[in-house]
Amino acid sequence: MTTDKIHSTDPLDYQDLPQAIGVMTKSFGDGWVIPRHEHTRDQLLYAPKGIMRLQTGSRAWIVPPDSAVYIPAGTPHAISMHGDVEMRTLYIDTRAAGINSRTMRVIAISGLLRELILALSEEPLVYEAGSRADLIAQMIKLEIEVSRELPLNIPLPHDARLQRLCAALLANPADRRTLDAWSEIAGASPRTLARLFERDLGMSFIQWRQLIRFHNALEALSRKEPISQVARQNGYHSASAFAAAFGKVMGLPPSTVAAKP
């Protein structure tokens, strides 16, 4: 293993590093898919450019710029790229780093954490204790611990009837059909479907459909599609109604996402 600044792009080279945190830089084109896999170290995936969508067995996660997803070791996941993605992957030995919050989650990337990740990616692949790289890694650990969690995950159903309904909505988030209209496709009564959403997904049909729409909207906004067009594509009659609902659930106005370079 080298100690110069030319970092490996093979994830296997990062699983047994002598230090707590190593960072891999890798570029992916639009539409690239990394098949389902897992790692022996925890990961923090961050892309200053492009959007990543992850899927585990029970949830889907969207990771826009200025956010990152924390993935505990041993978690099977697949990743698809939307737009050209410049990925920075932090491989974390949690015993050495002392990370306390090890749940899978999307976190907001502060300006400080962004610069720390980019700075560590320019340091040698292997670094000594007490070195500049080691101090940067220690600050990254502290910033991860205090980062704000973002509501950017979608629970996926186990029930086959709900899977049919949810697959159709994932393919067309603008679909305005009610549970009454979905009952024939799903093969269950509206009352049964409503109960399945609460039991299987922990939320109502309306709440789940709204999450799907906002995830779809994030991808469209990142491609610089007009907010009025994104609103229509996701079932809203007006941009103002969409913006108000989006801001309430996602914690930021759609204009913020649309303005990202």
mmCIF file of C-alpha atoms in Angstrom:
data_model
loop_
_atom_site.group_PDB
_atom_site.id
_atom_site.type_symbol
_atom_site.label_atom_id
_atom_site.label_comp_id
_atom_site.label_asym_id
_atom_site.label_seq_id
_atom_site.Cartn_x
_atom_site.Cartn_y
_atom_site.Cartn_z
ATOM 1 C CA MET A 1 0.000 0.000 0.000
ATOM 2 C CA THR A 2 1.406 3.384 -0.991
ATOM 3 C CA THR A 3 1.733 6.404 1.244
ATOM 4 C CA ASP A 4 1.758 9.048 -1.504
ATOM 5 C CA LYS A 5 -1.147 11.282 -2.514
ATOM 6 C CA ILE A 6 -2.356 8.987 -5.302
ATOM 7 C CA HIS A 7 -5.261 7.290 -3.557
ATOM 8 C CA SER A 8 -6.569 3.895 -4.534
ATOM 9 C CA THR A 9 -10.077 3.628 -6.026
ATOM 10 C CA ASP A 10 -10.442 0.033 -4.800
ATOM 11 C CA PRO A 11 -12.638 -0.099 -1.654
ATOM 12 C CA LEU A 12 -10.775 -3.189 -0.454
ATOM 13 C CA ASP A 13 -7.671 -1.046 0.103
ATOM 14 C CA TYR A 14 -9.541 0.949 2.764
ATOM 15 C CA GLN A 15 -10.896 -1.815 4.973
ATOM 16 C CA ASP A 16 -7.684 -2.501 6.933
ATOM 17 C CA LEU A 17 -6.041 0.920 7.117
ATOM 18 C CA PRO A 18 -4.001 1.518 10.281
ATOM 19 C CA GLN A 19 -5.826 4.816 10.991
ATOM 20 C CA ALA A 20 -9.413 5.479 12.011
ATOM 21 C CA ILE A 21 -10.591 7.211 8.809
ATOM 22 C CA GLY A 22 -9.538 6.889 5.180
ATOM 23 C CA VAL A 23 -11.138 8.723 2.261
ATOM 24 C CA MET A 24 -11.528 7.456 -1.301
ATOM 25 C CA THR A 25 -12.221 9.768 -4.260
ATOM 26 C CA LYS A 26 -14.040 8.318 -7.236
ATOM 27 C CA SER A 27 -16.077 9.681 -10.173
ATOM 28 C CA PHE A 28 -19.180 8.093 -11.697
ATOM 29 C CA GLY A 29 -21.230 8.985 -14.764
ATOM 30 C CA ASP A 30 -24.969 9.594 -14.857
ATOM 31 C CA GLY A 31 -26.904 6.327 -14.561
ATOM 32 C CA TRP A 32 -24.018 4.299 -13.136
ATOM 33 C CA VAL A 33 -25.151 1.625 -10.676
ATOM 34 C CA ILE A 34 -23.029 0.014 -7.972
ATOM 35 C CA PRO A 35 -24.642 -3.391 -7.298
ATOM 36 C CA ARG A 36 -25.672 -4.523 -3.836
ATOM 37 C CA HIS A 37 -22.637 -4.949 -1.569
ATOM 38 C CA GLU A 38 -21.378 -4.285 1.972
ATOM 39 C CA HIS A 39 -18.169 -3.304 3.768
ATOM 40 C CA THR A 40 -16.383 -4.241 6.991
ATOM 41 C CA ARG A 41 -15.961 -0.550 7.919
ATOM 42 C CA ASP A 42 -18.641 2.080 8.410
ATOM 43 C CA GLN A 43 -18.977 4.518 5.506
ATOM 44 C CA LEU A 44 -19.898 8.140 5.034
ATOM 45 C CA LEU A 45 -20.773 8.803 1.375
ATOM 46 C CA TYR A 46 -20.588 12.423 0.249
ATOM 47 C CA ALA A 47 -20.787 13.869 -3.252
ATOM 48 C CA PRO A 48 -20.208 17.620 -3.714
ATOM 49 C CA LYS A 49 -21.586 17.116 -7.239
ATOM 50 C CA GLY A 50 -24.481 14.914 -8.351
ATOM 51 C CA ILE A 51 -27.156 12.938 -6.519
ATOM 52 C CA MET A 52 -26.881 9.405 -5.125
ATOM 53 C CA ARG A 53 -29.826 7.103 -4.487
ATOM 54 C CA LEU A 54 -29.266 4.143 -2.163
ATOM 55 C CA GLN A 55 -31.445 1.149 -1.483
ATOM 56 C CA THR A 56 -31.195 -1.264 1.409
ATOM 57 C CA GLY A 57 -33.532 -4.158 2.034
ATOM 58 C CA SER A 58 -36.216 -2.022 3.650
ATOM 59 C CA ARG A 59 -35.570 1.608 2.667
ATOM 60 C CA ALA A 60 -34.580 3.903 -0.175
ATOM 61 C CA TRP A 61 -32.376 6.930 0.501
ATOM 62 C CA ILE A 62 -31.656 10.008 -1.601
ATOM 63 C CA VAL A 63 -28.439 11.974 -1.061
ATOM 64 C CA PRO A 64 -28.324 15.398 -2.750
ATOM 65 C CA PRO A 65 -25.289 17.734 -2.688
ATOM 66 C CA ASP A 66 -24.571 19.262 0.737
ATOM 67 C CA SER A 67 -25.656 16.050 2.427
ATOM 68 C CA ALA A 68 -24.132 12.633 3.058
ATOM 69 C CA VAL A 69 -25.343 9.191 4.069
ATOM 70 C CA TYR A 70 -23.895 7.245 6.998
ATOM 71 C CA ILE A 71 -23.842 3.463 6.411
ATOM 72 C CA PRO A 72 -22.963 1.128 9.302
ATOM 73 C CA ALA A 73 -20.581 -1.755 8.539
ATOM 74 C CA GLY A 74 -22.227 -4.897 7.222
ATOM 75 C CA THR A 75 -25.247 -3.079 5.731
ATOM 76 C CA PRO A 76 -26.050 -4.444 2.245
ATOM 77 C CA HIS A 77 -26.815 -1.554 -0.127
ATOM 78 C CA ALA A 78 -26.871 -0.594 -3.799
ATOM 79 C CA ILE A 79 -26.156 2.884 -5.189
ATOM 80 C CA SER A 80 -27.370 4.567 -8.388
ATOM 81 C CA MET A 81 -26.014 7.861 -9.720
ATOM 82 C CA HIS A 82 -28.150 10.735 -10.977
ATOM 83 C CA GLY A 83 -26.017 13.197 -12.875
ATOM 84 C CA ASP A 84 -22.226 13.029 -12.875
ATOM 85 C CA VAL A 85 -21.200 12.186 -9.304
ATOM 86 C CA GLU A 86 -17.922 13.146 -7.636
ATOM 87 C CA MET A 87 -18.001 10.794 -4.660
ATOM 88 C CA ARG A 88 -15.933 11.012 -1.495
ATOM 89 C CA THR A 89 -16.222 7.862 0.611
ATOM 90 C CA LEU A 90 -15.009 7.918 4.201
ATOM 91 C CA TYR A 91 -14.199 4.431 5.520
ATOM 92 C CA ILE A 92 -14.412 4.573 9.295
ATOM 93 C CA ASP A 93 -13.062 2.216 11.937
ATOM 94 C CA THR A 94 -15.620 3.076 14.622
ATOM 95 C CA ARG A 95 -13.591 1.494 17.440
ATOM 96 C CA ALA A 96 -10.670 3.800 16.682
ATOM 97 C CA ALA A 97 -12.746 6.854 15.699
ATOM 98 C CA GLY A 98 -15.211 6.553 18.568
ATOM 99 C CA ILE A 99 -18.330 7.270 16.488
ATOM 100 C CA ASN A 100 -21.370 7.023 18.764
ATOM 101 C CA SER A 101 -24.271 7.528 16.320
ATOM 102 C CA ARG A 102 -23.981 4.556 13.973
ATOM 103 C CA THR A 103 -27.516 4.389 12.576
ATOM 104 C CA MET A 104 -28.076 4.632 8.838
ATOM 105 C CA ARG A 105 -29.107 8.203 8.117
ATOM 106 C CA VAL A 106 -28.656 11.167 5.786
ATOM 107 C CA ILE A 107 -26.976 14.153 7.424
ATOM 108 C CA ALA A 108 -26.509 17.780 6.433
ATOM 109 C CA ILE A 109 -22.945 18.643 5.453
ATOM 110 C CA SER A 110 -21.835 21.913 7.021
ATOM 111 C CA GLY A 111 -19.335 24.140 5.283
ATOM 112 C CA LEU A 112 -16.714 23.059 7.805
ATOM 113 C CA LEU A 113 -17.348 19.326 7.333
ATOM 114 C CA ARG A 114 -17.272 19.737 3.557
ATOM 115 C CA GLU A 115 -13.862 21.408 3.670
ATOM 116 C CA LEU A 116 -12.524 18.824 6.123
ATOM 117 C CA ILE A 117 -13.567 15.929 3.873
ATOM 118 C CA LEU A 118 -12.053 17.589 0.812
ATOM 119 C CA ALA A 119 -8.868 18.370 2.750
ATOM 120 C CA LEU A 120 -8.472 14.770 3.965
ATOM 121 C CA SER A 121 -8.944 13.522 0.404
ATOM 122 C CA GLU A 122 -5.763 15.444 -0.528
ATOM 123 C CA GLU A 123 -3.707 13.878 2.261
ATOM 124 C CA PRO A 124 -1.686 10.626 1.949
ATOM 125 C CA LEU A 125 -3.657 7.396 1.870
ATOM 126 C CA VAL A 126 -1.882 6.258 5.062
ATOM 127 C CA TYR A 127 -0.960 8.852 7.669
ATOM 128 C CA GLU A 128 0.693 8.933 11.077
ATOM 129 C CA ALA A 129 -0.890 9.656 14.449
ATOM 130 C CA GLY A 130 -0.586 13.345 15.288
ATOM 131 C CA SER A 131 -0.101 14.358 11.638
ATOM 132 C CA ARG A 132 -2.152 17.053 9.887
ATOM 133 C CA ALA A 133 -4.290 14.321 8.301
ATOM 134 C CA ASP A 134 -4.909 12.707 11.687
ATOM 135 C CA LEU A 135 -6.046 16.026 13.184
ATOM 136 C CA ILE A 136 -8.384 16.584 10.219
ATOM 137 C CA ALA A 137 -9.827 13.084 10.730
ATOM 138 C CA GLN A 138 -10.453 13.822 14.413
ATOM 139 C CA MET A 139 -12.357 16.988 13.493
ATOM 140 C CA ILE A 140 -14.397 15.046 10.912
ATOM 141 C CA LYS A 141 -15.428 12.618 13.630
ATOM 142 C CA LEU A 142 -16.610 15.489 15.834
ATOM 143 C CA GLU A 143 -18.553 17.101 12.974
ATOM 144 C CA ILE A 144 -20.296 13.840 12.069
ATOM 145 C CA GLU A 145 -21.463 13.505 15.665
ATOM 146 C CA VAL A 146 -23.167 16.930 15.687
ATOM 147 C CA SER A 147 -24.533 16.890 12.122
ATOM 148 C CA ARG A 148 -28.263 17.380 11.625
ATOM 149 C CA GLU A 149 -30.232 14.400 10.311
ATOM 150 C CA LEU A 150 -32.345 14.996 7.184
ATOM 151 C CA PRO A 151 -35.676 13.246 6.368
ATOM 152 C CA LEU A 152 -34.394 11.737 3.116
ATOM 153 C CA ASN A 153 -35.300 8.073 3.454
ATOM 154 C CA ILE A 154 -38.346 6.223 2.182
ATOM 155 C CA PRO A 155 -39.531 3.025 3.904
ATOM 156 C CA LEU A 156 -40.352 0.221 1.470
ATOM 157 C CA PRO A 157 -43.169 -2.308 2.030
ATOM 158 C CA HIS A 158 -42.948 -6.033 2.699
ATOM 159 C CA ASP A 159 -46.584 -6.850 1.917
ATOM 160 C CA ALA A 160 -47.044 -7.927 -1.721
ATOM 161 C CA ARG A 161 -50.277 -5.935 -2.118
ATOM 162 C CA LEU A 162 -48.572 -2.767 -0.952
ATOM 163 C CA GLN A 163 -45.543 -3.467 -3.131
ATOM 164 C CA ARG A 164 -47.709 -3.292 -6.284
ATOM 165 C CA LEU A 165 -49.146 0.069 -5.278
ATOM 166 C CA CYS A 166 -45.818 1.521 -4.181
ATOM 167 C CA ALA A 167 -43.983 0.352 -7.314
ATOM 168 C CA ALA A 168 -46.539 2.176 -9.476
ATOM 169 C CA LEU A 169 -46.162 5.367 -7.442
ATOM 170 C CA LEU A 170 -42.382 5.178 -7.544
ATOM 171 C CA ALA A 171 -42.640 5.015 -11.339
ATOM 172 C CA ASN A 172 -45.096 7.936 -11.490
ATOM 173 C CA PRO A 173 -45.082 10.154 -8.356
ATOM 174 C CA ALA A 174 -47.592 12.568 -9.957
ATOM 175 C CA ASP A 175 -50.336 9.912 -9.933
ATOM 176 C CA ARG A 176 -53.271 11.463 -8.027
ATOM 177 C CA ARG A 177 -55.337 8.312 -7.498
ATOM 178 C CA THR A 178 -56.824 7.734 -4.047
ATOM 179 C CA LEU A 179 -56.736 4.477 -2.094
ATOM 180 C CA ASP A 180 -60.219 3.736 -3.456
ATOM 181 C CA ALA A 181 -58.809 3.808 -6.978
ATOM 182 C CA TRP A 182 -55.707 1.809 -6.011
ATOM 183 C CA SER A 183 -57.648 -1.000 -4.328
ATOM 184 C CA GLU A 184 -58.299 -2.964 -7.537
ATOM 185 C CA ILE A 185 -54.629 -2.820 -8.593
ATOM 186 C CA ALA A 186 -53.375 -3.757 -5.138
ATOM 187 C CA GLY A 187 -55.975 -6.474 -4.581
ATOM 188 C CA ALA A 188 -57.108 -5.145 -1.196
ATOM 189 C CA SER A 189 -59.819 -2.850 0.100
ATOM 190 C CA PRO A 190 -59.039 0.837 0.793
ATOM 191 C CA ARG A 191 -59.409 0.175 4.522
ATOM 192 C CA THR A 192 -56.944 -2.722 4.367
ATOM 193 C CA LEU A 193 -54.459 -0.647 2.356
ATOM 194 C CA ALA A 194 -54.668 2.200 4.872
ATOM 195 C CA ARG A 195 -53.993 -0.263 7.702
ATOM 196 C CA LEU A 196 -51.057 -1.785 5.802
ATOM 197 C CA PHE A 197 -49.431 1.614 5.283
ATOM 198 C CA GLU A 198 -49.554 2.339 9.010
ATOM 199 C CA ARG A 199 -48.395 -1.159 9.989
ATOM 200 C CA ASP A 200 -45.786 -1.783 7.274
ATOM 201 C CA LEU A 201 -44.446 1.727 6.692
ATOM 202 C CA GLY A 202 -45.307 3.637 9.861
ATOM 203 C CA MET A 203 -47.155 6.419 8.025
ATOM 204 C CA SER A 204 -50.273 7.148 6.040
ATOM 205 C CA PHE A 205 -50.662 6.705 2.280
ATOM 206 C CA ILE A 206 -50.701 10.498 1.824
ATOM 207 C CA GLN A 207 -47.470 10.932 3.833
ATOM 208 C CA TRP A 208 -45.661 8.172 1.916
ATOM 209 C CA ARG A 209 -46.760 9.529 -1.467
ATOM 210 C CA GLN A 210 -45.549 12.984 -0.446
ATOM 211 C CA LEU A 211 -42.101 11.599 0.432
ATOM 212 C CA ILE A 212 -41.881 9.933 -2.984
ATOM 213 C CA ARG A 213 -42.812 13.183 -4.689
ATOM 214 C CA PHE A 214 -40.253 15.222 -2.781
ATOM 215 C CA HIS A 215 -37.457 12.744 -3.472
ATOM 216 C CA ASN A 216 -38.359 12.863 -7.157
ATOM 217 C CA ALA A 217 -38.479 16.657 -6.952
ATOM 218 C CA LEU A 218 -34.999 16.834 -5.412
ATOM 219 C CA GLU A 219 -33.541 15.010 -8.392
ATOM 220 C CA ALA A 220 -35.382 17.239 -10.862
ATOM 221 C CA LEU A 221 -34.400 20.449 -9.060
ATOM 222 C CA SER A 222 -30.764 19.376 -9.032
ATOM 223 C CA ARG A 223 -31.007 19.102 -12.843
ATOM 224 C CA LYS A 224 -32.146 22.753 -12.907
ATOM 225 C CA GLU A 225 -35.676 21.986 -14.058
ATOM 226 C CA PRO A 226 -38.029 24.959 -13.386
ATOM 227 C CA ILE A 227 -39.833 24.794 -10.033
ATOM 228 C CA SER A 228 -43.212 25.249 -11.765
ATOM 229 C CA GLN A 229 -42.506 22.210 -13.958
ATOM 230 C CA VAL A 230 -41.273 20.135 -11.004
ATOM 231 C CA ALA A 231 -44.451 21.016 -9.085
ATOM 232 C CA ARG A 232 -46.679 19.763 -11.947
ATOM 233 C CA GLN A 233 -44.626 16.600 -12.390
ATOM 234 C CA ASN A 234 -45.180 15.750 -8.739
ATOM 235 C CA GLY A 235 -48.916 16.300 -8.492
ATOM 236 C CA TYR A 236 -49.119 19.951 -7.417
ATOM 237 C CA HIS A 237 -51.299 22.466 -9.289
ATOM 238 C CA SER A 238 -49.176 25.461 -8.291
ATOM 239 C CA ALA A 239 -45.509 26.171 -7.564
ATOM 240 C CA SER A 240 -46.423 28.025 -4.378
ATOM 241 C CA ALA A 241 -48.358 25.069 -2.924
ATOM 242 C CA PHE A 242 -45.487 22.753 -3.819
ATOM 243 C CA ALA A 243 -42.869 25.088 -2.314
ATOM 244 C CA ALA A 244 -44.791 25.407 0.962
ATOM 245 C CA ALA A 245 -45.258 21.636 1.345
ATOM 246 C CA PHE A 246 -41.693 20.864 0.279
ATOM 247 C CA GLY A 247 -40.217 23.359 2.751
ATOM 248 C CA LYS A 248 -42.329 22.068 5.641
ATOM 249 C CA VAL A 249 -41.295 18.428 5.146
ATOM 250 C CA MET A 250 -37.730 18.770 3.829
ATOM 251 C CA GLY A 251 -36.649 21.694 5.986
ATOM 252 C CA LEU A 252 -35.463 23.896 3.108
ATOM 253 C CA PRO A 253 -37.180 25.726 0.231
ATOM 254 C CA PRO A 254 -36.947 24.192 -3.255
ATOM 255 C CA SER A 255 -35.306 27.412 -4.472
ATOM 256 C CA THR A 256 -32.262 26.521 -2.318
ATOM 257 C CA VAL A 257 -31.808 23.206 -4.127
ATOM 258 C CA ALA A 258 -32.443 24.793 -7.531
ATOM 259 C CA ALA A 259 -29.788 27.441 -6.851
ATOM 260 C CA LYS A 260 -26.971 24.964 -6.156
ATOM 261 C CA PRO A 261 -24.146 25.241 -8.715
#
